[in-house]
Coordinates of C-alpha atoms in Angstrom, one line a residue:
M298 CA 12.4 -13.0 -7.4
S299 CA 9.5 -12.0 -5.0
I300 CA 9.1 -9.1 -2.9
L301 CA 9.9 -11.1 0.3
E302 CA 13.0 -12.6 -1.2
Q303 CA 14.4 -8.7 -2.4
V304 CA 13.5 -7.4 1.2
Q305 CA 15.8 -10.1 2.8
E306 CA 18.5 -9.2 -0.1
D307 CA 18.1 -5.8 1.0
V308 CA 18.5 -6.7 4.7
K309 CA 21.8 -8.4 4.1
T310 CA 22.9 -5.1 2.1
A311 CA 22.1 -2.8 4.9
M312 CA 23.7 -5.3 7.5
K313 CA 27.1 -5.1 5.6
A314 CA 26.7 -1.5 5.2
G315 CA 26.1 -0.9 9.1
E316 CA 22.4 0.9 8.5
K317 CA 21.2 -0.3 11.8
E318 CA 17.7 1.8 11.3
R319 CA 17.3 0.9 7.8
V320 CA 17.8 -3.1 8.9
G321 CA 15.1 -2.7 11.6
Q322 CA 12.6 -0.9 9.3
L323 CA 13.4 -3.9 6.5
R324 CA 13.1 -6.6 9.2
M325 CA 9.6 -5.1 10.2
I326 CA 8.3 -5.6 6.0
V327 CA 10.2 -9.2 6.3
N328 CA 8.0 -10.2 9.5
A329 CA 4.8 -8.9 7.9
L330 CA 5.6 -10.6 4.4
Q331 CA 6.4 -13.7 6.5
A332 CA 3.1 -13.6 8.5
E333 CA 1.0 -13.2 5.2
E334 CA 2.7 -16.1 4.0
K335 CA 2.3 -18.1 6.9
E336 CA -1.4 -17.5 7.1
G337 CA -1.7 -18.8 3.5
K338 CA -2.7 -15.4 2.1
G339 CA 0.5 -15.0 0.0
D340 CA -0.7 -11.5 -1.3
E341 CA 2.6 -9.6 -0.7
I342 CA 1.2 -6.3 -2.1
A343 CA -1.8 -6.4 0.1
A344 CA 0.4 -7.0 3.0
L345 CA 3.0 -3.9 2.0
Q346 CA -0.1 -2.0 1.4
R347 CA -1.5 -2.8 5.0
E348 CA 1.5 -2.0 6.4
R349 CA 2.0 1.4 4.9
K350 CA -1.4 2.4 5.7
R351 CA -0.6 1.4 9.4
R352 CA 2.6 3.8 9.2
L353 CA 0.6 6.6 7.9
D354 CA -2.1 6.3 10.0
A355 CA 0.4 6.1 13.0
A356 CA 2.2 9.4 11.6
E357 CA -1.1 11.1 11.5
E358 CA -2.1 10.2 15.3
L359 CA 1.8 11.2 16.6
R360 CA 1.3 14.4 14.9
K361 CA -1.8 15.0 16.7
G362 CA 0.0 14.2 19.8
D363 CA 3.1 16.7 19.1
R364 CA 5.3 13.9 18.6
E365 CA 6.8 14.9 15.5
E366 CA 10.0 12.8 15.6
Q367 CA 8.1 9.5 15.5
A368 CA 5.9 10.6 13.0
K369 CA 8.8 11.4 11.0
S370 CA 10.1 7.9 11.6
E371 CA 6.7 6.3 10.7
E372 CA 6.5 8.4 7.5
D373 CA 10.1 7.1 6.7
E374 CA 8.9 3.4 7.1
A375 CA 5.8 4.2 4.7
K376 CA 8.1 5.7 2.3
L377 CA 10.6 2.4 2.4
I378 CA 7.5 0.3 2.2
E379 CA 6.3 2.2 -1.0
G380 CA 9.5 1.3 -2.7
Y381 CA 8.6 -2.3 -2.8
L382 CA 4.7 -1.5 -3.8
P383 CA 4.1 -1.5 -7.9
E384 CA 4.1 1.7 -9.6
Q385 CA 0.8 3.6 -8.8
L386 CA -1.7 4.7 -11.5
S387 CA -2.2 8.0 -12.8
D388 CA -5.2 9.6 -12.1
E389 CA -6.1 9.4 -15.7
E390 CA -5.2 5.5 -15.9
L391 CA -7.3 5.1 -12.6
S392 CA -10.6 7.0 -14.8
E393 CA -10.2 4.8 -17.6
L394 CA -10.5 1.7 -15.5
V395 CA -13.4 2.9 -13.5
T396 CA -15.3 3.8 -16.8
S397 CA -14.5 0.6 -18.1
A398 CA -15.7 -1.0 -15.4
V399 CA -18.8 0.9 -15.0
E400 CA -19.4 0.0 -18.6
E401 CA -18.5 -3.4 -18.1
T402 CA -21.2 -3.9 -15.0
G403 CA -23.9 -1.8 -16.6
A404 CA -24.0 0.4 -13.4
S405 CA -25.4 3.8 -13.4
E406 CA -26.4 4.7 -9.7
P407 CA -24.4 4.9 -6.3
K408 CA -26.2 1.7 -5.2
D409 CA -24.2 -0.2 -7.9
M410 CA -20.9 0.7 -6.9
G411 CA -20.2 -2.9 -4.8
G412 CA -20.3 -4.5 -8.3
V413 CA -18.1 -2.0 -9.8
M414 CA -15.8 -2.2 -7.1
K415 CA -15.6 -6.1 -7.4
V416 CA -14.8 -6.1 -11.3
L417 CA -12.5 -3.2 -10.6
M418 CA -9.9 -4.1 -8.0
P419 CA -8.3 -7.2 -9.7
K420 CA -7.7 -4.8 -12.6
V421 CA -6.4 -2.3 -10.4
G422 CA -3.8 -4.9 -8.6
G423 CA -2.6 -3.1 -5.6
R424 CA -1.6 0.1 -7.8
A425 CA -4.0 2.5 -6.3
D426 CA -5.4 2.5 -2.5
G427 CA -8.7 1.2 -2.3
K428 CA -9.9 4.5 -0.5
R429 CA -8.9 6.4 -3.9
V430 CA -10.5 3.9 -6.3
S431 CA -14.1 4.2 -4.3
Q432 CA -13.9 7.9 -4.4
V433 CA -13.3 7.9 -8.2
V434 CA -16.1 5.3 -8.5
R435 CA -18.5 7.4 -6.4
E436 CA -17.9 10.5 -8.7
A437 CA -18.1 8.1 -11.9
L438 CA -21.8 7.1 -10.6
G439 CA -22.6 10.5 -9.3
S440 CA -22.8 10.2 -5.6

């Protein structure tokens, strides 16, 4: 079962349970996944990560504007999206993947970061945020 199909099933379950707020949040996820599919990209995990990041960024901005209730709502949506993402890599697992990619590419300095990222990101497979991955690669390359 694809992530989209799972979310659609969860929408039905939430509707039957009368959970209006959850239905709205789930429908937002369905819309994002359908848009991804329509554009021909079909990368459900990337779409979910983008949506999660948008929610977290929005929550941060709302907090700056003293809009705590709306920020909490955005964070709740981000947490709901996380439930459909694959389990995130631990720091140790990520470090092992980075070390392997650095060795594979023969990278030795910060300017080699692009090559390492190109090899590494498919191995990460959506199990770690790109920002987090690039930070670990930078540390490994000594920048």
